[in-house]
mmCIF file of C-alpha atoms in Angstrom:
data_model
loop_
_atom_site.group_PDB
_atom_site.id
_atom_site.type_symbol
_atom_site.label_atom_id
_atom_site.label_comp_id
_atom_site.label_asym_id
_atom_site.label_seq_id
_atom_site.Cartn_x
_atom_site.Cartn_y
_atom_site.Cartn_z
ATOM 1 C CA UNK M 1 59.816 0.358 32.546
ATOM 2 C CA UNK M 2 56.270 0.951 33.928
ATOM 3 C CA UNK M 3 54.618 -2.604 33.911
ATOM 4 C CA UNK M 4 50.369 -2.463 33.607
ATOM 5 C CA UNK M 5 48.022 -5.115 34.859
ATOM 6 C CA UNK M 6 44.830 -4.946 33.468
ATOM 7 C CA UNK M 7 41.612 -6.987 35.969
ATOM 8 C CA UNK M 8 40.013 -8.721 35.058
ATOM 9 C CA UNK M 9 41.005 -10.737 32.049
ATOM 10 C CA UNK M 10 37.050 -10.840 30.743
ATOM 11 C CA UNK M 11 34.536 -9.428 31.939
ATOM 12 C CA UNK M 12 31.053 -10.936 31.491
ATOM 13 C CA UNK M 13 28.422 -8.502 31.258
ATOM 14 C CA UNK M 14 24.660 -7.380 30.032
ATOM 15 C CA UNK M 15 23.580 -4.261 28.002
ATOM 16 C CA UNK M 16 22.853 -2.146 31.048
ATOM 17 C CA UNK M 17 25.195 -2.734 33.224
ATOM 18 C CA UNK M 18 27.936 -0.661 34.893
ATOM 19 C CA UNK M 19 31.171 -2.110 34.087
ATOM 20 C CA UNK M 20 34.372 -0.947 36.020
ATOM 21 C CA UNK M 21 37.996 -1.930 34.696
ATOM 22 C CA UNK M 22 41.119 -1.887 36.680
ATOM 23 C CA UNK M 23 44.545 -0.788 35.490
ATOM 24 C CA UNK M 24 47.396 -0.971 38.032
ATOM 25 C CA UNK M 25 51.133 0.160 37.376
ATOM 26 C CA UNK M 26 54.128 -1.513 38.834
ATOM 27 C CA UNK M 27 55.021 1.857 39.936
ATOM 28 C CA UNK M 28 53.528 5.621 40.545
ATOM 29 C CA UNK M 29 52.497 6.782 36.569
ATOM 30 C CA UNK M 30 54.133 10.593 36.992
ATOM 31 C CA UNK M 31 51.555 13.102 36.437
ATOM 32 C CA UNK M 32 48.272 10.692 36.204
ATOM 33 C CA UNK M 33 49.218 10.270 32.250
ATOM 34 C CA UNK M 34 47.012 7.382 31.985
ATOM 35 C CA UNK M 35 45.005 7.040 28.691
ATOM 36 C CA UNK M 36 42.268 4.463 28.106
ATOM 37 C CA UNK M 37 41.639 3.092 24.521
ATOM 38 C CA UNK M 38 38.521 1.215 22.791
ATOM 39 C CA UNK M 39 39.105 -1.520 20.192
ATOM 40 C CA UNK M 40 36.119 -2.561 18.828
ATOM 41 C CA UNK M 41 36.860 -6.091 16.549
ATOM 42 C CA UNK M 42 38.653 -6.079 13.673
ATOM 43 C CA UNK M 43 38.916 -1.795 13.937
ATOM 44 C CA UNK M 44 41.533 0.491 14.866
ATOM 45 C CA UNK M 45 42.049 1.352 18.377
ATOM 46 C CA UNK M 46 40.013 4.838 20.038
ATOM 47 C CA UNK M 47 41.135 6.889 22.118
ATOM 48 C CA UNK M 48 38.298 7.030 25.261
ATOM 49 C CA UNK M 49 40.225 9.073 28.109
ATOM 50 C CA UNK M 50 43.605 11.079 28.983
ATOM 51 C CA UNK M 51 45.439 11.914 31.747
ATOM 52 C CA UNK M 52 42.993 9.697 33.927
ATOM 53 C CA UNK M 53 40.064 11.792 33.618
ATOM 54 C CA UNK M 54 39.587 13.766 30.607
ATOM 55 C CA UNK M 55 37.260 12.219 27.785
ATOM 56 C CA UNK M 56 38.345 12.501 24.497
ATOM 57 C CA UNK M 57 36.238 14.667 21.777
ATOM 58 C CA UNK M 58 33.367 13.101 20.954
ATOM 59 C CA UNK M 59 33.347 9.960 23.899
ATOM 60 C CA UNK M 60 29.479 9.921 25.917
ATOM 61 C CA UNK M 61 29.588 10.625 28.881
ATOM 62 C CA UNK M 62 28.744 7.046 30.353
ATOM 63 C CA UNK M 63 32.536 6.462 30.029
ATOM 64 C CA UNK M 64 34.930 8.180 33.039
ATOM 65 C CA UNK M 65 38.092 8.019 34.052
ATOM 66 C CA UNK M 66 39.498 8.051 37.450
ATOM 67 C CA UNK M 67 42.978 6.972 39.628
ATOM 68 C CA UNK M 68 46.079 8.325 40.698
ATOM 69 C CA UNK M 69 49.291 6.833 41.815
ATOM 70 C CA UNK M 70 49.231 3.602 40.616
ATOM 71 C CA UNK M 71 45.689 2.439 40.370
ATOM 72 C CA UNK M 72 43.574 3.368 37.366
ATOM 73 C CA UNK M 73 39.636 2.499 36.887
ATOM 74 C CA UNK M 74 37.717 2.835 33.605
ATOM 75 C CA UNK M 75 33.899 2.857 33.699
ATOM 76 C CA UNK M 76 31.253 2.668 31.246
ATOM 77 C CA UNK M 77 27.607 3.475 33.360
ATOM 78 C CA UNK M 78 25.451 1.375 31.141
ATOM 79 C CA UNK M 79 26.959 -0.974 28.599
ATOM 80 C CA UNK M 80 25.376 -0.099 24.850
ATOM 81 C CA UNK M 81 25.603 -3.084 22.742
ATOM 82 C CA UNK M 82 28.168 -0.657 21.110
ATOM 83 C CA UNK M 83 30.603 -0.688 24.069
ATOM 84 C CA UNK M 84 31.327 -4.630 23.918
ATOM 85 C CA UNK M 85 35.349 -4.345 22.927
ATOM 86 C CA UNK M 86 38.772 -4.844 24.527
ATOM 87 C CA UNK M 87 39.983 -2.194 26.177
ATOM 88 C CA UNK M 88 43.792 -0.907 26.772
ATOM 89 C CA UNK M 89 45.231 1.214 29.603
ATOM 90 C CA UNK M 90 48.552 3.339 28.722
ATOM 91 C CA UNK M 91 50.879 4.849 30.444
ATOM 92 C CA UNK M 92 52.657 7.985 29.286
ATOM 93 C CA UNK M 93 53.758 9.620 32.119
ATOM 94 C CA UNK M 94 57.600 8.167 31.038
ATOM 95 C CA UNK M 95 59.270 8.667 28.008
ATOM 96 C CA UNK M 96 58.865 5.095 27.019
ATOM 97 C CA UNK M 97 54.816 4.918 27.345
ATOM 98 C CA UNK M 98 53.695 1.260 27.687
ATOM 99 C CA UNK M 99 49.840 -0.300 27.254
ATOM 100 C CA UNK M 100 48.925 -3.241 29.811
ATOM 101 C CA UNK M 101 47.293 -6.483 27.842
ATOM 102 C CA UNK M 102 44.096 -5.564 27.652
ATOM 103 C CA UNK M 103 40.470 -6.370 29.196
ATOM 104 C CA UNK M 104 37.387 -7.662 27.219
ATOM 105 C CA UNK M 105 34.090 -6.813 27.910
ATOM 106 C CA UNK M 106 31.853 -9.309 26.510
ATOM 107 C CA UNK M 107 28.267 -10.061 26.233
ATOM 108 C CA UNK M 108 26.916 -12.508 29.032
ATOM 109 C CA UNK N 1 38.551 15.846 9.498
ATOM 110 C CA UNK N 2 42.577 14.838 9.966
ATOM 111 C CA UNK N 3 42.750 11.509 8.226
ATOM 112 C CA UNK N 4 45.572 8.821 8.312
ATOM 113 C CA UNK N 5 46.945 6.112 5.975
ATOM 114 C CA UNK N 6 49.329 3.853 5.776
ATOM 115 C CA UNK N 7 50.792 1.953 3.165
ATOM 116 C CA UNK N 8 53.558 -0.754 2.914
ATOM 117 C CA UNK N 9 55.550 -3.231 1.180
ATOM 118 C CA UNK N 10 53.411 -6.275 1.899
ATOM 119 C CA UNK N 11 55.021 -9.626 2.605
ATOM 120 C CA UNK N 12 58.293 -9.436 4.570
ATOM 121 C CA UNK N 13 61.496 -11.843 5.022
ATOM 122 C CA UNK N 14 63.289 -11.578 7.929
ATOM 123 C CA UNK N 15 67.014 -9.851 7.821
ATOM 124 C CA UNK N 16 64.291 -7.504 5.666
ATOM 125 C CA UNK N 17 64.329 -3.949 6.270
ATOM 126 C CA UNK N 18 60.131 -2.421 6.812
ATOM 127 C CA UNK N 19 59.100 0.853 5.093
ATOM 128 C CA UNK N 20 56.103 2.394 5.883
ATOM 129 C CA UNK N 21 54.235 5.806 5.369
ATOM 130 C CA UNK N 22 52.090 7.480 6.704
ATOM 131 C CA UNK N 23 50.094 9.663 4.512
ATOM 132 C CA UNK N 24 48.528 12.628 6.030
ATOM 133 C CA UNK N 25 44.994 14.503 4.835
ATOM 134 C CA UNK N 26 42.902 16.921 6.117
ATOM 135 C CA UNK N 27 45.554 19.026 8.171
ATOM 136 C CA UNK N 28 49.555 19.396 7.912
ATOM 137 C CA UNK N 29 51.768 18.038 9.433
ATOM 138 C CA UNK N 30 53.936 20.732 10.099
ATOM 139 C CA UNK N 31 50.773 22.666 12.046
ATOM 140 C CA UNK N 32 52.901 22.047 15.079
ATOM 141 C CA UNK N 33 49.902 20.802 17.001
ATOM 142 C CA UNK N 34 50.641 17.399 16.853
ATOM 143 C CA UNK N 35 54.239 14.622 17.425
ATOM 144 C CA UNK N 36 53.260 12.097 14.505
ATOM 145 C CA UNK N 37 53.437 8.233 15.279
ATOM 146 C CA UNK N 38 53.851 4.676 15.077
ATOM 147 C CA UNK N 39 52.501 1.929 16.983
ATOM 148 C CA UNK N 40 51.752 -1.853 16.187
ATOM 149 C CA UNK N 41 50.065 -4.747 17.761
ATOM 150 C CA UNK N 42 51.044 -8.486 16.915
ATOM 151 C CA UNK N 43 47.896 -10.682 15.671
ATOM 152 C CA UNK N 44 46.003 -11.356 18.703
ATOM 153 C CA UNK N 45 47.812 -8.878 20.890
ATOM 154 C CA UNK N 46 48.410 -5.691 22.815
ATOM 155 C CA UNK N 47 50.151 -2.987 21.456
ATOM 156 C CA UNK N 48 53.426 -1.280 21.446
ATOM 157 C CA UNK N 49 54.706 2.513 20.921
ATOM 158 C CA UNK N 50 57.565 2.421 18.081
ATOM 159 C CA UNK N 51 58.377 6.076 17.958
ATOM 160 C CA UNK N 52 57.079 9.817 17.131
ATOM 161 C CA UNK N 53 58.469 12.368 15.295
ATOM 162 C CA UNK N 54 58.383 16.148 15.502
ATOM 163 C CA UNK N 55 57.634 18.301 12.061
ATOM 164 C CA UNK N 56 61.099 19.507 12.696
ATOM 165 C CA UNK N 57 62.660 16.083 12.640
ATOM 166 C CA UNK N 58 62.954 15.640 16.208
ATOM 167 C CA UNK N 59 62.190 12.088 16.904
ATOM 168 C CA UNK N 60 61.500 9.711 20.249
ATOM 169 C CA UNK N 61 62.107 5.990 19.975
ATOM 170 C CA UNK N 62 60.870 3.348 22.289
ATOM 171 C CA UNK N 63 64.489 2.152 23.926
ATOM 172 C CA UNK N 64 63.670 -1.709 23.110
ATOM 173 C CA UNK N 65 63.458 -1.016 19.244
ATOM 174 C CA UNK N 66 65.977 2.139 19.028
ATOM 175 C CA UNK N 67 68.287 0.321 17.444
ATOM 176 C CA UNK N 68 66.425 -0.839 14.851
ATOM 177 C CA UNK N 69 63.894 2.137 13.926
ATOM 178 C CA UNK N 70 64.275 4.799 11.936
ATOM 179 C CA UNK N 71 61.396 7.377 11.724
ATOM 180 C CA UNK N 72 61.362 10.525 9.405
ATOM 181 C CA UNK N 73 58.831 13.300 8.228
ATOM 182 C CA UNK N 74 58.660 14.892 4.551
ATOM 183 C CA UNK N 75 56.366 17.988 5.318
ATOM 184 C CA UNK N 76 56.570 18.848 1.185
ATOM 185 C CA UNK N 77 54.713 15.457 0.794
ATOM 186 C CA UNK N 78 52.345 15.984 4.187
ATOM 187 C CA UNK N 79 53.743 12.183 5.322
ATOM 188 C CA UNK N 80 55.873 10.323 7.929
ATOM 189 C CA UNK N 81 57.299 7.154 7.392
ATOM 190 C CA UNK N 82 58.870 4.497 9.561
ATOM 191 C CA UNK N 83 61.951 2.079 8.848
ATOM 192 C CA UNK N 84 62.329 -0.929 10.894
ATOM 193 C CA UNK N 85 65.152 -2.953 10.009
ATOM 194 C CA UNK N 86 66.655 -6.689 10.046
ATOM 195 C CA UNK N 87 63.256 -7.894 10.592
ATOM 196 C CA UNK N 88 62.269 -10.943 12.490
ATOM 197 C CA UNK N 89 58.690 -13.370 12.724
ATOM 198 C CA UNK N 90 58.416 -11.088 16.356
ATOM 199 C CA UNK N 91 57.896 -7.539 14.053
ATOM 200 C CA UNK N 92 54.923 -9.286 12.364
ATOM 201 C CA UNK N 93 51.415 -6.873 13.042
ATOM 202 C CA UNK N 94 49.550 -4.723 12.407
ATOM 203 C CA UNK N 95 51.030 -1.404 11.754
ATOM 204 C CA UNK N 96 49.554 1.830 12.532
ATOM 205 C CA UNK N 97 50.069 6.002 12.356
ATOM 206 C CA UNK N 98 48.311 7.894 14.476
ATOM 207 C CA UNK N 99 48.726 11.249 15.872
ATOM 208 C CA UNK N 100 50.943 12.147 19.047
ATOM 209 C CA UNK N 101 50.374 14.298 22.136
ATOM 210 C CA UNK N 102 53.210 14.595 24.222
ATOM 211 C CA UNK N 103 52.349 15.191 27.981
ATOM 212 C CA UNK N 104 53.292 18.429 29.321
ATOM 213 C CA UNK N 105 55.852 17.374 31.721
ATOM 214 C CA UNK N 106 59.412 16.541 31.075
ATOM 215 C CA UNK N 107 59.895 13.107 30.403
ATOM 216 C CA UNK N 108 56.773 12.459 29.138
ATOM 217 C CA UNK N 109 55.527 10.261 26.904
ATOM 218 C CA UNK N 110 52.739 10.524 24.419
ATOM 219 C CA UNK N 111 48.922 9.398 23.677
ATOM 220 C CA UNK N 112 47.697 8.603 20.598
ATOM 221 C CA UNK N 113 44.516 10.468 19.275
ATOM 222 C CA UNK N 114 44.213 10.167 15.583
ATOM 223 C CA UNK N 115 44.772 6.427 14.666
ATOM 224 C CA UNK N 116 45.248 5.430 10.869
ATOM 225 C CA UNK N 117 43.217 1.979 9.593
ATOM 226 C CA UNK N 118 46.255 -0.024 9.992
ATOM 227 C CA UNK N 119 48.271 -1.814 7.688
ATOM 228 C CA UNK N 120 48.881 -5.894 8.203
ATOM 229 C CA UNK N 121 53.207 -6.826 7.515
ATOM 230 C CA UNK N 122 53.523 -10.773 7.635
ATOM 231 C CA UNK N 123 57.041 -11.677 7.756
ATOM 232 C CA UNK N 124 58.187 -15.194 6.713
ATOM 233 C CA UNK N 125 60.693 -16.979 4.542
#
């Protein structure tokens, strides 16, 4: 099983500012299958990016995707109030897809 | 607009066996453009796959719940459903459908695009 570490924890930020989140995977994700997800609190998770890079219909453009191997970044240009949320990397690249725990972006 | 819900029994006890469905709107489910999903999160936690399903009946289980999961699709009723049994305080979360795409190389797993609202199953005695 692909194990995901997600740094930092929480990360303390303004509306503004760039944020960048790390995802790294005990071992090489085949293919760059990494997906990023949005959970807002209290809603349902959104999908944000796929296979490292690609943003899902309908995501701005201040969120991108990047990484290969087994380092991941997510990052958001300039935080909208909108775009304070946890967010979860995923691996799919094996047949048993697994999500690290998760990083919060909160409001400093 | 492809819309998801699920619905669900409620309150659990554990040795229990979980049924859920999955109601689909706005599309069919036997398109072929989508696998169709489950995944849950725990109160105050990250989430896990549980399985997809094929409209042909093809299914793909997560290995540390395949023992316990059933998943199946009615296409007549445009729905999926999931059956988790013997049931423990560790299956209580927040339940979810959502759609499935499978990457394109073999072994791969799936993403999730379309996510239902999520259905709550305590479990206690």
């Amino acid at each position: 099983e692909i194990v995901l570490t997600q740094s930092p924890g929480t990360l303390s930020l303004s509306p503004g500012e760039r944020a960048t989140l790390s995802c790294r995977a005990s071992q090489r994700v085949p293919t760059s299958y990494v997906a990023w997800y949005q959970q807002r609190p209290g809603q349902t998770p959104r999908l944000l990016i796929y296979g490292a890079s690609s943003r899902a219909n309908g995501i701005p453009d201040r969120f991108s995707g990047s990484g290969s191997g087994t380092d991941f970044t997510l990052s958001i240009s300039r935080l909208e109030p909108e775009d304070f949320a946890v967010y979860y990397c995923h691996q799919y690249g094996t047949s048993a897809g697994t999500f690290g725990p998760g990083t919060k972006v909160e409001i400093k | 607009q492809l819309q998801l819900q699920e619905s669900g029994p409620g309150l659990m006890k554990p040795s229990e066996t979980l049924s859920l469905t999955c109601n689909v709107s706005g599309g069919s489910i036997n398109s072929g453009r989508h696998h169709w999903g489950w995944i849950r999160q725990p109160p105050g936690k990250g989430l896990e796959w549980i399985g997809s399903i094929y409209y042909s009946g093809t299914t793909f289980y997560n290995p540390s719940l395949k023992s316990r999961v059933t998943i199946s699709v009615d296409t007549a009723e445009n729905q999926f459903s999931l059956k988790l049994s013997a049931v423990t305080a560790a299956d209580m979360a927040v339940y979810y459908c959502a759609t499935s795409i499978r990457g394109f190389t073999p072994g791969a797993g799936f993403y999730f695009d379309n996510w239902g609202q999520g259905t709550l199953v305590p479990v206690s005695s």
